[in-house]
Short mmCIF file of C-alpha atoms and ligand atoms in Angstrom, two decimals:
data_model
loop_
_atom_site.label_atom_id
_atom_site.label_comp_id
_atom_site.label_asym_id
_atom_site.label_seq_id
_atom_site.Cartn_x
_atom_site.Cartn_y
_atom_site.Cartn_z
CA MET L 25 131.29 128.64 89.60
CA ALA L 26 130.27 128.99 86.37
CA LEU L 27 132.04 125.94 84.68
CA LEU L 28 129.74 123.61 87.41
CA LYS L 29 126.57 125.21 86.73
CA LYS L 30 127.16 124.24 82.92
CA LEU L 31 128.18 120.67 84.00
CA THR L 32 124.93 120.12 86.00
CA GLN L 33 122.70 121.90 83.58
CA ALA L 34 123.75 119.48 80.75
CA PHE L 35 121.47 117.06 80.03
CA GLY L 36 123.00 113.02 80.51
CA PRO L 37 121.39 110.50 81.76
CA SER L 38 123.10 107.11 81.80
CA GLY L 39 124.10 105.49 78.74
CA ASN L 40 123.60 109.50 77.28
CA GLU L 41 126.70 111.24 78.30
CA ASP L 42 127.18 113.11 75.28
CA ALA L 43 126.53 116.50 75.86
CA VAL L 44 128.48 116.28 79.24
CA ARG L 45 131.49 114.80 77.71
CA ASP L 46 131.80 117.83 75.03
CA ILE L 47 131.73 120.32 77.09
CA ILE L 48 134.75 118.46 79.37
CA ILE L 49 136.93 117.63 75.82
CA GLU L 50 136.69 121.46 75.43
CA GLU L 51 137.44 122.17 79.21
CA ILE L 52 140.61 119.93 79.19
CA THR L 53 141.69 119.83 75.26
CA PRO L 54 144.25 122.75 76.26
CA TYR L 55 145.90 121.11 79.55
CA ALA L 56 146.24 117.00 78.34
CA ASP L 57 148.61 115.25 76.22
CA GLU L 58 145.99 113.52 75.04
CA TYR L 59 142.86 112.14 75.40
CA SER L 60 140.49 109.14 73.74
CA VAL L 61 137.31 107.99 73.98
CA ASP L 62 136.24 104.30 74.40
CA THR L 63 133.78 101.81 73.05
CA LEU L 64 131.33 102.39 75.91
CA GLY L 65 131.88 106.26 75.69
CA ASN L 66 134.25 107.04 79.29
CA LEU L 67 136.29 109.94 78.23
CA ILE L 68 139.83 109.08 78.93
CA VAL L 69 142.50 112.07 79.70
CA ARG L 70 145.90 111.36 80.13
CA LYS L 71 148.98 113.76 81.23
CA LYS L 72 151.61 111.75 80.97
CA GLY L 73 154.63 111.19 83.30
CA THR L 74 157.26 108.43 83.94
CA GLY L 75 156.03 106.95 87.61
CA LYS L 76 152.91 105.17 88.73
CA LYS L 77 149.55 104.59 86.80
CA LEU L 78 147.18 106.66 88.87
CA MET L 79 143.49 106.83 87.38
CA LEU L 80 140.73 109.26 88.93
CA CYS L 81 137.64 108.42 88.09
CA ALA L 82 134.50 110.39 88.10
CA HIS L 83 131.09 109.48 86.01
CA MET L 84 129.61 111.69 83.85
CA ASP L 85 125.59 110.02 84.12
CA GLU L 86 122.81 111.54 86.02
CA ILE L 87 119.49 109.62 87.12
CA GLY L 88 116.55 109.80 85.37
CA VAL L 89 113.75 108.09 83.68
CA ILE L 90 112.92 106.00 80.59
CA ALA L 91 109.69 106.04 78.58
CA THR L 92 108.23 102.61 78.54
CA VAL L 93 104.53 103.06 77.44
CA VAL L 94 103.28 106.57 75.52
CA ASP L 95 99.28 105.48 75.46
CA ASP L 96 96.79 106.91 73.44
CA LYS L 97 96.29 110.18 75.12
CA LYS L 98 100.04 110.83 74.90
CA PHE L 99 100.45 110.40 78.69
CA VAL L 100 103.85 108.52 79.30
CA HIS L 101 104.37 105.53 81.24
CA PHE L 102 108.14 105.19 82.33
CA SER L 103 110.56 103.58 84.55
CA GLY L 104 113.63 104.69 86.70
CA ILE L 105 117.15 104.96 84.91
CA GLY L 106 119.08 104.11 88.43
CA GLY L 107 117.93 105.57 92.17
CA VAL L 108 115.18 107.84 91.27
CA LYS L 109 112.95 108.51 94.25
CA VAL L 110 108.96 108.91 94.07
CA SER L 111 109.04 111.70 96.22
CA ALA L 112 111.79 113.51 94.10
CA LEU L 113 109.62 112.85 91.46
CA HIS L 114 106.10 113.52 92.05
CA GLN L 115 104.54 116.65 90.99
CA ASN L 116 107.99 117.66 90.06
CA LYS L 117 109.18 118.02 86.22
CA VAL L 118 111.46 116.12 84.17
CA VAL L 119 113.24 117.35 80.58
CA PHE L 120 113.55 115.14 77.78
CA ALA L 121 116.23 115.35 74.91
CA ASN L 122 114.58 117.91 72.77
CA GLY L 123 113.75 120.02 75.37
CA GLU L 124 110.51 119.27 76.29
CA VAL L 125 109.25 119.31 79.68
CA GLY L 126 107.13 117.07 81.32
CA VAL L 127 105.03 117.29 84.84
CA VAL L 128 105.05 114.15 87.14
CA ALA L 129 101.77 113.02 88.06
CA GLU L 130 100.49 110.08 89.94
CA LYS L 131 98.20 107.45 89.35
CA SER L 132 97.21 106.55 92.42
CA GLU L 133 96.32 108.68 95.47
CA LYS L 134 99.31 107.51 97.26
CA PRO L 135 102.03 106.55 95.13
CA THR L 136 105.37 104.46 96.66
CA LYS L 137 106.55 103.31 93.02
CA VAL L 138 107.65 104.92 90.22
CA SER L 139 104.78 102.55 87.86
CA ASP L 140 102.22 104.57 90.25
CA LEU L 141 103.58 107.53 88.35
CA TYR L 142 103.24 108.88 84.92
CA ILE L 143 104.31 112.10 83.14
CA ASP L 144 102.02 114.36 81.25
CA VAL L 145 104.16 116.21 78.60
CA LEU L 146 101.31 118.46 77.29
CA LEU L 147 100.80 117.07 74.11
CA ASP L 148 97.41 117.46 72.44
CA CYS L 149 96.73 114.16 70.84
CA LYS L 150 94.88 115.34 67.95
CA ALA L 151 97.20 118.22 67.09
CA ASP L 152 100.33 117.37 64.74
CA ASN L 153 103.01 118.26 67.31
CA LEU L 154 106.52 119.42 66.27
CA TYR L 155 107.52 117.44 69.12
CA ASN L 156 106.84 114.30 69.91
CA ILE L 157 107.92 111.29 72.58
CA SER L 158 108.72 107.85 71.88
CA VAL L 159 109.00 104.47 73.98
CA GLY L 160 112.81 104.47 75.04
CA ASP L 161 113.24 108.62 75.43
CA VAL L 162 114.92 109.37 78.18
CA ALA L 163 114.50 112.30 80.46
CA VAL L 164 116.05 113.53 83.47
CA TYR L 165 115.16 116.21 86.62
CA ASP L 166 114.26 119.62 85.77
CA GLY L 167 116.26 121.63 88.42
CA LYS L 168 117.95 124.57 87.62
CA TYR L 169 121.52 125.56 89.14
CA ASP L 170 121.03 128.15 92.01
CA GLU L 171 124.46 129.60 94.46
CA ASN L 172 123.34 130.90 97.69
CA GLY L 173 126.46 132.23 99.69
CA GLY L 174 128.72 129.19 100.36
CA PHE L 175 126.28 126.61 98.73
CA VAL L 176 125.08 125.06 95.56
CA SER L 177 122.03 123.55 94.50
CA SER L 178 121.26 121.68 91.41
CA LYS L 179 120.13 118.54 89.63
CA ALA L 180 123.17 116.31 88.72
CA LEU L 181 125.50 117.18 91.32
CA ASP L 182 125.76 113.35 91.71
CA ASP L 183 128.54 113.31 89.71
CA ARG L 184 129.28 116.65 87.51
CA VAL L 185 130.26 117.77 91.04
CA GLY L 186 133.24 114.93 90.65
CA CYS L 187 133.70 116.17 86.93
CA TYR L 188 134.22 119.59 87.31
CA ILE L 189 136.80 118.47 90.60
CA LEU L 190 138.78 116.43 87.62
CA ILE L 191 138.77 119.51 85.07
CA GLU L 192 139.87 121.24 87.79
CA VAL L 193 142.88 119.00 89.16
CA LEU L 194 143.97 118.87 85.63
CA LYS L 195 143.92 122.71 85.42
CA GLN L 196 145.84 123.25 88.39
CA ILE L 197 148.00 120.34 88.23
CA GLU L 198 151.79 121.13 88.31
CA LYS L 199 154.44 119.07 87.18
CA THR L 200 154.57 114.84 88.21
CA ASP L 201 156.01 111.92 87.54
CA ASN L 202 153.19 109.95 87.83
CA ASP L 203 151.02 108.79 84.87
CA LEU L 204 147.69 110.55 85.40
CA TYR L 205 144.64 109.40 83.72
CA PHE L 206 141.52 111.48 84.50
CA VAL L 207 138.80 109.01 83.67
CA PHE L 208 135.05 110.10 82.91
CA SER L 209 133.08 107.27 83.38
CA VAL L 210 129.98 106.43 81.86
CA GLN L 211 126.64 104.64 83.29
CA GLU L 212 127.43 104.56 86.94
CA GLU L 213 124.01 104.85 88.24
CA LEU L 214 123.47 101.50 86.15
CA GLY L 215 125.94 99.34 88.08
CA LEU L 216 129.37 101.05 87.49
CA ARG L 217 129.59 100.31 84.34
CA GLY L 218 131.67 102.00 82.61
CA ALA L 219 134.35 102.46 85.08
CA LYS L 220 134.47 99.11 85.06
CA THR L 221 136.20 98.55 81.52
CA ALA L 222 138.12 101.82 81.53
CA ALA L 223 139.72 100.82 84.32
CA PHE L 224 140.58 97.36 82.96
CA GLY L 225 141.53 99.23 79.65
CA ILE L 226 143.77 101.64 81.80
CA SER L 227 145.26 98.76 84.26
CA PRO L 228 145.83 101.36 86.93
CA ASP L 229 148.66 100.63 89.77
CA TYR L 230 146.21 102.85 92.07
CA ALA L 231 143.21 104.80 91.74
CA VAL L 232 140.84 107.16 93.17
CA ALA L 233 136.72 108.15 93.08
CA VAL L 234 135.57 111.02 93.50
CA ASP L 235 131.92 111.07 93.98
CA VAL L 236 129.54 112.42 96.28
CA THR L 237 127.95 110.89 99.34
CA PRO L 238 124.76 111.56 101.02
CA CYS L 239 124.29 113.88 104.62
CA ASP L 240 121.06 114.86 106.74
CA ASP L 241 122.50 117.41 108.83
CA VAL L 242 118.88 118.71 108.68
CA PRO L 243 116.05 118.54 111.12
CA GLY L 244 114.77 114.95 111.31
CA GLY L 245 117.55 114.12 110.00
CA GLY L 246 120.86 112.73 110.99
CA LYS L 247 120.86 109.00 109.55
CA TYR L 248 124.20 109.45 107.90
CA PRO L 249 126.53 111.35 110.06
CA LEU L 250 128.60 113.72 107.54
CA LYS L 251 127.98 117.63 108.21
CA LEU L 252 127.78 119.87 104.89
CA GLY L 253 131.15 122.25 104.62
CA GLY L 254 132.82 119.88 107.28
CA GLY L 255 134.75 119.12 104.26
CA PRO L 256 135.16 116.30 101.63
CA ALA L 257 135.26 112.80 103.33
CA ILE L 258 137.71 109.86 102.16
CA LYS L 259 135.43 106.68 101.98
CA VAL L 260 135.98 104.01 104.39
CA LYS L 261 133.57 101.93 102.73
CA ASP L 262 129.98 101.28 100.93
CA GLY L 263 128.53 98.68 99.54
CA SER L 264 131.14 98.16 96.86
CA VAL L 265 134.49 98.31 97.91
CA ILE L 266 136.12 98.13 101.43
CA CYS L 267 138.61 101.34 100.39
CA HIS L 268 142.49 100.26 100.15
CA PRO L 269 144.57 101.29 103.40
CA ARG L 270 147.05 102.86 101.47
CA VAL L 271 145.08 104.81 99.06
CA LYS L 272 143.19 105.58 102.24
CA LYS L 273 146.64 106.77 103.93
CA LEU L 274 147.21 108.84 100.94
CA LEU L 275 144.13 110.66 101.01
CA GLU L 276 144.70 111.18 104.28
CA GLN L 277 148.20 112.93 103.91
CA ALA L 278 147.31 114.99 101.54
CA ALA L 279 144.34 116.38 103.53
CA LYS L 280 146.89 117.50 105.77
CA THR L 281 149.22 118.74 103.49
CA GLY L 282 146.97 120.69 102.09
CA ARG L 283 145.52 121.77 105.91
CA VAL L 284 141.96 120.67 104.21
CA ALA L 285 140.16 119.10 106.76
CA VAL L 286 138.23 116.02 106.11
CA GLN L 287 135.32 113.84 107.43
CA TYR L 288 134.89 109.93 106.92
CA GLU L 289 132.29 108.00 105.17
CA VAL L 290 131.24 104.42 106.01
CA LEU L 291 128.54 103.59 104.22
CA ASP L 292 126.34 99.61 104.39
CA LYS L 293 124.69 100.21 101.20
CA GLY L 294 125.06 101.72 97.84
CA GLY L 295 128.25 102.11 95.27
CA THR L 296 130.82 104.66 93.46
CA ASP L 297 133.27 103.50 90.88
CA ALA L 298 135.71 102.74 93.12
CA GLY L 299 133.63 99.54 93.52
CA ALA L 300 134.21 98.48 89.74
CA ILE L 301 137.92 99.54 89.79
CA HIS L 302 138.80 97.95 92.86
CA THR L 303 138.23 94.12 91.59
CA SER L 304 139.59 94.92 88.01
CA GLY L 305 142.15 93.15 86.28
CA ALA L 306 144.41 91.17 88.95
CA GLY L 307 142.90 93.85 91.37
CA VAL L 308 143.83 97.63 91.91
CA ALA L 309 144.66 99.74 94.99
CA THR L 310 141.90 101.90 95.14
CA GLY L 311 139.93 104.60 97.85
CA ALA L 312 137.61 107.31 97.03
CA LEU L 313 136.78 111.19 98.13
CA SER L 314 133.28 112.15 98.22
CA VAL L 315 131.76 116.00 98.55
CA PRO L 316 128.92 115.79 100.80
CA VAL L 317 125.57 115.95 99.20
CA ARG L 318 121.97 116.83 101.15
CA TYR L 319 118.98 116.08 99.21
CA LEU L 320 120.40 112.96 97.04
CA HIS L 321 119.15 111.89 93.69
CA THR L 322 116.45 114.61 93.75
CA PRO L 323 116.11 117.79 91.81
CA CYS L 324 117.77 120.12 94.44
CA GLU L 325 120.96 118.27 95.71
CA THR L 326 123.15 120.83 97.29
CA ALA L 327 126.70 120.87 98.16
CA SER L 328 129.45 123.57 100.02
CA ILE L 329 131.89 125.29 97.61
CA ALA L 330 134.30 124.89 100.39
CA ASP L 331 133.99 121.01 100.36
CA ILE L 332 134.38 121.19 96.41
CA GLU L 333 137.39 123.22 96.90
CA GLY L 334 138.81 121.22 99.54
CA ALA L 335 138.38 117.81 97.41
CA VAL L 336 140.39 119.76 94.67
CA THR L 337 143.32 120.84 97.39
CA VAL L 338 143.20 116.88 98.71
CA LEU L 339 143.20 115.58 94.79
CA LYS L 340 145.70 118.10 93.69
CA SER L 341 148.41 117.05 95.92
CA VAL L 342 147.55 113.00 95.51
CA CYS L 343 148.72 113.48 92.24
CA SER L 344 151.92 114.22 93.47
CA GLU L 345 152.30 111.49 95.33
CA ALA L 346 153.60 108.13 94.94
CA LEU L 347 151.87 105.30 96.37
ZN1 LIG S 412 127.13 109.24 91.95
#
């Protein structure tokens, strides 16, 4: 899973997806008929066909933080980019674009909000430092990639695992009539922004978003019924979409064809790119396939390699089916 490692370790908070996009362009170039980058930064990769337009979408951006004030002692005050958790930031490290590492510490004894925290970038305010952090600079969790048995753990599996799956599908796909668009979207974590403009530009006949979904089959858990290693999850609904029954059925058929066990995802809250895609233009039949992840939105998001491979198999089959 060297490619997944490379993707997760790339720096890419929402609005700063360039490094991730560069890795993907390098990977897809030998397999794509054409690709383009739109105004917002979405990477749109095409495998041409004469049939219906199918859009597969995974987001490149990850959650992060942004410096709001750098005080005279060089402590960095910040706010979140997307759903960062106080518990996951506190006493952990973050990395800025220039590689500068900061320790996240608390201003009050029991921090409950991001504004209760600050970043200590360990800069001597009197020294003429080589690096400096300014207001507006962004950082991400410092979360290294580990592979252990059949599992992977890293920052930004949300949603580099989706990017990895799309790249693998493109590499492995056999000839199909469908006109395939692989979209690597920007700014999902801030409200599905990139997918909205990408879907408008492509105007697909149907679409599948590929993202992660929470599972907490752990001690003290059980809030989400999905199991790690139980197979990729076919989304039924979340806070942004009720998946189109025909696309849901297509995913079910594809799973059956590929002999992949699947689970079903029903979430009250949250959203994925499917939410933006299905309401674009005059409406797009949209579904979603999710990789179950433990410890979502932390530096150690954890997924099962079998679930990831299962998702590749299902989507490869979807690519050769007509809706
Ligand atoms: Zn995501």
